[in-house]
Amino acid sequence: MAKVLLIDDHADLRDVIEQLLKMHGHTVECRANADDALEDVRQTRPDVLIVDQRLPGMSGLELLRVIRRDQSLASLSVIICSADDSSRDEARLAGAQDFWVKGSEKLMEQIAQLDGFVGASN
């Protein structure tokens, strides 16, 4: 199972996604902003980051770009999440391995398939 760092500033949604991930056997740490998450990434080296695109301060896409520029973090698997599909291409161009739409029916399926995703990207 994967060690996941989930970054979302909406506590209710973060809690739901955290519980779904844990139901699938993943170890999950949560943060509400990108600055705290970046420090954790450097210290704990999660298998995958699941990052909300819209965060206070540094956005999820900005965090992704910082990670991709850091040689020690560049290979980290990052999934960007958003309430809408409009920035899927921008996320992919920034280096996201996947893009999840929050609230979609497909989100449950994507969470269930996270093990295969993490194994394939490492």
mmCIF file with all atom_site columns, C-alpha atoms in Angstrom:
data_model
loop_
_atom_site.group_PDB
_atom_site.id
_atom_site.type_symbol
_atom_site.label_atom_id
_atom_site.label_alt_id
_atom_site.label_comp_id
_atom_site.label_asym_id
_atom_site.label_entity_id
_atom_site.label_seq_id
_atom_site.pdbx_PDB_ins_code
_atom_site.Cartn_x
_atom_site.Cartn_y
_atom_site.Cartn_z
_atom_site.occupancy
_atom_site.B_iso_or_equiv
_atom_site.pdbx_formal_charge
_atom_site.auth_seq_id
_atom_site.auth_comp_id
_atom_site.auth_asym_id
_atom_site.auth_atom_id
_atom_site.pdbx_PDB_model_num
ATOM 1   C CA . MET A 1 1   ? 0.000   0.000  0.000   1.00 0.00 ? 1   MET A CA 1
ATOM 2   C CA . ALA A 1 2   ? 1.071   3.579  -0.619  1.00 0.00 ? 2   ALA A CA 1
ATOM 3   C CA . LYS A 1 3   ? 2.226   6.289  1.754   1.00 0.00 ? 3   LYS A CA 1
ATOM 4   C CA . VAL A 1 4   ? 0.101   9.267  0.659   1.00 0.00 ? 4   VAL A CA 1
ATOM 5   C CA . LEU A 1 5   ? 0.382   12.962 1.465   1.00 0.00 ? 5   LEU A CA 1
ATOM 6   C CA . LEU A 1 6   ? -3.018  14.575 0.846   1.00 0.00 ? 6   LEU A CA 1
ATOM 7   C CA . ILE A 1 7   ? -3.058  18.368 0.521   1.00 0.00 ? 7   ILE A CA 1
ATOM 8   C CA . ASP A 1 8   ? -6.429  20.120 0.521   1.00 0.00 ? 8   ASP A CA 1
ATOM 9   C CA . ASP A 1 9   ? -7.618  23.191 2.405   1.00 0.00 ? 9   ASP A CA 1
ATOM 10  C CA . HIS A 1 10  ? -11.253 22.045 2.573   1.00 0.00 ? 10  HIS A CA 1
ATOM 11  C CA . ALA A 1 11  ? -11.345 19.982 5.764   1.00 0.00 ? 11  ALA A CA 1
ATOM 12  C CA . ASP A 1 12  ? -14.597 18.133 5.044   1.00 0.00 ? 12  ASP A CA 1
ATOM 13  C CA . LEU A 1 13  ? -13.533 16.949 1.607   1.00 0.00 ? 13  LEU A CA 1
ATOM 14  C CA . ARG A 1 14  ? -10.016 16.199 2.830   1.00 0.00 ? 14  ARG A CA 1
ATOM 15  C CA . ASP A 1 15  ? -11.467 14.014 5.591   1.00 0.00 ? 15  ASP A CA 1
ATOM 16  C CA . VAL A 1 16  ? -13.647 12.089 3.126   1.00 0.00 ? 16  VAL A CA 1
ATOM 17  C CA . ILE A 1 17  ? -10.767 11.422 0.731   1.00 0.00 ? 17  ILE A CA 1
ATOM 18  C CA . GLU A 1 18  ? -8.504  10.505 3.652   1.00 0.00 ? 18  GLU A CA 1
ATOM 19  C CA . GLN A 1 19  ? -11.011 7.931  4.909   1.00 0.00 ? 19  GLN A CA 1
ATOM 20  C CA . LEU A 1 20  ? -11.464 6.454  1.427   1.00 0.00 ? 20  LEU A CA 1
ATOM 21  C CA . LEU A 1 21  ? -7.710  6.108  1.026   1.00 0.00 ? 21  LEU A CA 1
ATOM 22  C CA . LYS A 1 22  ? -7.396  4.470  4.438   1.00 0.00 ? 22  LYS A CA 1
ATOM 23  C CA . MET A 1 23  ? -10.227 2.060  3.583   1.00 0.00 ? 23  MET A CA 1
ATOM 24  C CA . HIS A 1 24  ? -8.026  0.900  0.714   1.00 0.00 ? 24  HIS A CA 1
ATOM 25  C CA . GLY A 1 25  ? -5.129  0.327  3.097   1.00 0.00 ? 25  GLY A CA 1
ATOM 26  C CA . HIS A 1 26  ? -3.045  3.413  2.397   1.00 0.00 ? 26  HIS A CA 1
ATOM 27  C CA . THR A 1 27  ? -1.147  5.363  5.035   1.00 0.00 ? 27  THR A CA 1
ATOM 28  C CA . VAL A 1 28  ? -2.303  8.981  4.809   1.00 0.00 ? 28  VAL A CA 1
ATOM 29  C CA . GLU A 1 29  ? -0.956  12.263 6.158   1.00 0.00 ? 29  GLU A CA 1
ATOM 30  C CA . CYS A 1 30  ? -2.917  15.452 5.511   1.00 0.00 ? 30  CYS A CA 1
ATOM 31  C CA . ARG A 1 31  ? -1.967  19.093 5.184   1.00 0.00 ? 31  ARG A CA 1
ATOM 32  C CA . ALA A 1 32  ? -4.072  22.168 4.461   1.00 0.00 ? 32  ALA A CA 1
ATOM 33  C CA . ASN A 1 33  ? -1.503  24.191 2.503   1.00 0.00 ? 33  ASN A CA 1
ATOM 34  C CA . ALA A 1 34  ? 1.396   23.726 0.128   1.00 0.00 ? 34  ALA A CA 1
ATOM 35  C CA . ASP A 1 35  ? 4.060   25.303 2.338   1.00 0.00 ? 35  ASP A CA 1
ATOM 36  C CA . ASP A 1 36  ? 3.516   22.782 5.149   1.00 0.00 ? 36  ASP A CA 1
ATOM 37  C CA . ALA A 1 37  ? 3.262   19.982 2.609   1.00 0.00 ? 37  ALA A CA 1
ATOM 38  C CA . LEU A 1 38  ? 6.565   20.873 0.947   1.00 0.00 ? 38  LEU A CA 1
ATOM 39  C CA . GLU A 1 39  ? 8.373   20.597 4.273   1.00 0.00 ? 39  GLU A CA 1
ATOM 40  C CA . ASP A 1 40  ? 6.753   17.196 4.876   1.00 0.00 ? 40  ASP A CA 1
ATOM 41  C CA . VAL A 1 41  ? 7.632   15.983 1.388   1.00 0.00 ? 41  VAL A CA 1
ATOM 42  C CA . ARG A 1 42  ? 11.286  16.744 2.003   1.00 0.00 ? 42  ARG A CA 1
ATOM 43  C CA . GLN A 1 43  ? 11.274  14.980 5.369   1.00 0.00 ? 43  GLN A CA 1
ATOM 44  C CA . THR A 1 44  ? 8.993   11.970 4.891   1.00 0.00 ? 44  THR A CA 1
ATOM 45  C CA . ARG A 1 45  ? 9.248   11.099 1.182   1.00 0.00 ? 45  ARG A CA 1
ATOM 46  C CA . PRO A 1 46  ? 5.686   9.886  0.526   1.00 0.00 ? 46  PRO A CA 1
ATOM 47  C CA . ASP A 1 47  ? 4.987   7.540  -2.379  1.00 0.00 ? 47  ASP A CA 1
ATOM 48  C CA . VAL A 1 48  ? 2.440   9.915  -3.857  1.00 0.00 ? 48  VAL A CA 1
ATOM 49  C CA . LEU A 1 49  ? 1.068   13.413 -3.328  1.00 0.00 ? 49  LEU A CA 1
ATOM 50  C CA . ILE A 1 50  ? -2.595  14.119 -3.959  1.00 0.00 ? 50  ILE A CA 1
ATOM 51  C CA . VAL A 1 51  ? -2.802  17.896 -4.235  1.00 0.00 ? 51  VAL A CA 1
ATOM 52  C CA . ASP A 1 52  ? -5.756  20.246 -4.548  1.00 0.00 ? 52  ASP A CA 1
ATOM 53  C CA . GLN A 1 53  ? -5.128  22.696 -7.358  1.00 0.00 ? 53  GLN A CA 1
ATOM 54  C CA . ARG A 1 54  ? -6.531  25.665 -5.445  1.00 0.00 ? 54  ARG A CA 1
ATOM 55  C CA . LEU A 1 55  ? -4.797  26.173 -2.123  1.00 0.00 ? 55  LEU A CA 1
ATOM 56  C CA . PRO A 1 56  ? -4.224  29.280 -0.008  1.00 0.00 ? 56  PRO A CA 1
ATOM 57  C CA . GLY A 1 57  ? -0.816  30.799 -0.698  1.00 0.00 ? 57  GLY A CA 1
ATOM 58  C CA . MET A 1 58  ? 1.085   28.547 -3.079  1.00 0.00 ? 58  MET A CA 1
ATOM 59  C CA . SER A 1 59  ? -1.314  26.750 -5.443  1.00 0.00 ? 59  SER A CA 1
ATOM 60  C CA . GLY A 1 60  ? -1.176  23.042 -6.127  1.00 0.00 ? 60  GLY A CA 1
ATOM 61  C CA . LEU A 1 61  ? 0.289   23.667 -9.575  1.00 0.00 ? 61  LEU A CA 1
ATOM 62  C CA . GLU A 1 62  ? 2.959   25.948 -8.095  1.00 0.00 ? 62  GLU A CA 1
ATOM 63  C CA . LEU A 1 63  ? 3.829   23.221 -5.581  1.00 0.00 ? 63  LEU A CA 1
ATOM 64  C CA . LEU A 1 64  ? 4.085   20.722 -8.425  1.00 0.00 ? 64  LEU A CA 1
ATOM 65  C CA . ARG A 1 65  ? 6.470   23.013 -10.324 1.00 0.00 ? 65  ARG A CA 1
ATOM 66  C CA . VAL A 1 66  ? 8.668   23.449 -7.213  1.00 0.00 ? 66  VAL A CA 1
ATOM 67  C CA . ILE A 1 67  ? 8.812   19.671 -6.793  1.00 0.00 ? 67  ILE A CA 1
ATOM 68  C CA . ARG A 1 68  ? 9.718   19.092 -10.450 1.00 0.00 ? 68  ARG A CA 1
ATOM 69  C CA . ARG A 1 69  ? 12.581  21.642 -10.233 1.00 0.00 ? 69  ARG A CA 1
ATOM 70  C CA . ASP A 1 70  ? 14.070  19.960 -7.138  1.00 0.00 ? 70  ASP A CA 1
ATOM 71  C CA . GLN A 1 71  ? 16.284  17.075 -8.307  1.00 0.00 ? 71  GLN A CA 1
ATOM 72  C CA . SER A 1 72  ? 15.796  15.193 -5.030  1.00 0.00 ? 72  SER A CA 1
ATOM 73  C CA . LEU A 1 73  ? 11.991  15.315 -5.432  1.00 0.00 ? 73  LEU A CA 1
ATOM 74  C CA . ALA A 1 74  ? 11.526  15.345 -9.205  1.00 0.00 ? 74  ALA A CA 1
ATOM 75  C CA . SER A 1 75  ? 10.563  11.667 -9.475  1.00 0.00 ? 75  SER A CA 1
ATOM 76  C CA . LEU A 1 76  ? 7.799   11.927 -6.864  1.00 0.00 ? 76  LEU A CA 1
ATOM 77  C CA . SER A 1 77  ? 4.342   10.879 -8.097  1.00 0.00 ? 77  SER A CA 1
ATOM 78  C CA . VAL A 1 78  ? 1.897   13.792 -7.997  1.00 0.00 ? 78  VAL A CA 1
ATOM 79  C CA . ILE A 1 79  ? -1.836  13.756 -8.660  1.00 0.00 ? 79  ILE A CA 1
ATOM 80  C CA . ILE A 1 80  ? -3.584  17.119 -9.004  1.00 0.00 ? 80  ILE A CA 1
ATOM 81  C CA . CYS A 1 81  ? -7.241  17.387 -7.927  1.00 0.00 ? 81  CYS A CA 1
ATOM 82  C CA . SER A 1 82  ? -9.760  20.051 -8.792  1.00 0.00 ? 82  SER A CA 1
ATOM 83  C CA . ALA A 1 83  ? -13.494 20.586 -8.614  1.00 0.00 ? 83  ALA A CA 1
ATOM 84  C CA . ASP A 1 84  ? -13.546 21.031 -12.392 1.00 0.00 ? 84  ASP A CA 1
ATOM 85  C CA . ASP A 1 85  ? -11.742 19.590 -15.382 1.00 0.00 ? 85  ASP A CA 1
ATOM 86  C CA . SER A 1 86  ? -10.614 22.910 -16.891 1.00 0.00 ? 86  SER A CA 1
ATOM 87  C CA . SER A 1 87  ? -6.962  22.722 -15.836 1.00 0.00 ? 87  SER A CA 1
ATOM 88  C CA . ARG A 1 88  ? -6.249  19.082 -16.671 1.00 0.00 ? 88  ARG A CA 1
ATOM 89  C CA . ASP A 1 89  ? -3.893  19.986 -19.542 1.00 0.00 ? 89  ASP A CA 1
ATOM 90  C CA . GLU A 1 90  ? -2.034  22.589 -17.481 1.00 0.00 ? 90  GLU A CA 1
ATOM 91  C CA . ALA A 1 91  ? -1.515  20.044 -14.695 1.00 0.00 ? 91  ALA A CA 1
ATOM 92  C CA . ARG A 1 92  ? -0.148  17.463 -17.128 1.00 0.00 ? 92  ARG A CA 1
ATOM 93  C CA . LEU A 1 93  ? 2.202   20.019 -18.693 1.00 0.00 ? 93  LEU A CA 1
ATOM 94  C CA . ALA A 1 94  ? 3.462   20.946 -15.212 1.00 0.00 ? 94  ALA A CA 1
ATOM 95  C CA . GLY A 1 95  ? 4.341   17.301 -14.595 1.00 0.00 ? 95  GLY A CA 1
ATOM 96  C CA . ALA A 1 96  ? 1.338   15.731 -12.860 1.00 0.00 ? 96  ALA A CA 1
ATOM 97  C CA . GLN A 1 97  ? 1.017   11.998 -13.418 1.00 0.00 ? 97  GLN A CA 1
ATOM 98  C CA . ASP A 1 98  ? -2.752  12.181 -13.126 1.00 0.00 ? 98  ASP A CA 1
ATOM 99  C CA . PHE A 1 99  ? -5.637  14.597 -12.649 1.00 0.00 ? 99  PHE A CA 1
ATOM 100 C CA . TRP A 1 100 ? -8.670  13.779 -10.523 1.00 0.00 ? 100 TRP A CA 1
ATOM 101 C CA . VAL A 1 101 ? -11.950 15.697 -10.564 1.00 0.00 ? 101 VAL A CA 1
ATOM 102 C CA . LYS A 1 102 ? -13.274 15.990 -7.025  1.00 0.00 ? 102 LYS A CA 1
ATOM 103 C CA . GLY A 1 103 ? -16.865 14.950 -6.616  1.00 0.00 ? 103 GLY A CA 1
ATOM 104 C CA . SER A 1 104 ? -16.921 12.862 -9.777  1.00 0.00 ? 104 SER A CA 1
ATOM 105 C CA . GLU A 1 105 ? -18.146 9.274  -9.814  1.00 0.00 ? 105 GLU A CA 1
ATOM 106 C CA . LYS A 1 106 ? -14.765 8.270  -11.197 1.00 0.00 ? 106 LYS A CA 1
ATOM 107 C CA . LEU A 1 107 ? -12.956 9.512  -8.063  1.00 0.00 ? 107 LEU A CA 1
ATOM 108 C CA . MET A 1 108 ? -13.863 6.362  -6.109  1.00 0.00 ? 108 MET A CA 1
ATOM 109 C CA . GLU A 1 109 ? -12.511 4.206  -8.929  1.00 0.00 ? 109 GLU A CA 1
ATOM 110 C CA . GLN A 1 110 ? -9.303  6.244  -9.103  1.00 0.00 ? 110 GLN A CA 1
ATOM 111 C CA . ILE A 1 111 ? -8.746  5.878  -5.359  1.00 0.00 ? 111 ILE A CA 1
ATOM 112 C CA . ALA A 1 112 ? -9.290  2.123  -5.646  1.00 0.00 ? 112 ALA A CA 1
ATOM 113 C CA . GLN A 1 113 ? -6.673  1.948  -8.409  1.00 0.00 ? 113 GLN A CA 1
ATOM 114 C CA . LEU A 1 114 ? -4.035  4.003  -6.585  1.00 0.00 ? 114 LEU A CA 1
ATOM 115 C CA . ASP A 1 115 ? -1.838  0.974  -5.821  1.00 0.00 ? 115 ASP A CA 1
ATOM 116 C CA . GLY A 1 116 ? -1.421  0.175  -9.498  1.00 0.00 ? 116 GLY A CA 1
ATOM 117 C CA . PHE A 1 117 ? -0.734  3.824  -10.259 1.00 0.00 ? 117 PHE A CA 1
ATOM 118 C CA . VAL A 1 118 ? 1.986   4.120  -7.619  1.00 0.00 ? 118 VAL A CA 1
ATOM 119 C CA . GLY A 1 119 ? 3.612   0.851  -8.664  1.00 0.00 ? 119 GLY A CA 1
ATOM 120 C CA . ALA A 1 120 ? 3.644   1.857  -12.320 1.00 0.00 ? 120 ALA A CA 1
ATOM 121 C CA . SER A 1 121 ? 5.118   5.310  -11.724 1.00 0.00 ? 121 SER A CA 1
ATOM 122 C CA . ASN A 1 122 ? 8.015   4.239  -9.472  1.00 0.00 ? 122 ASN A CA 1
#
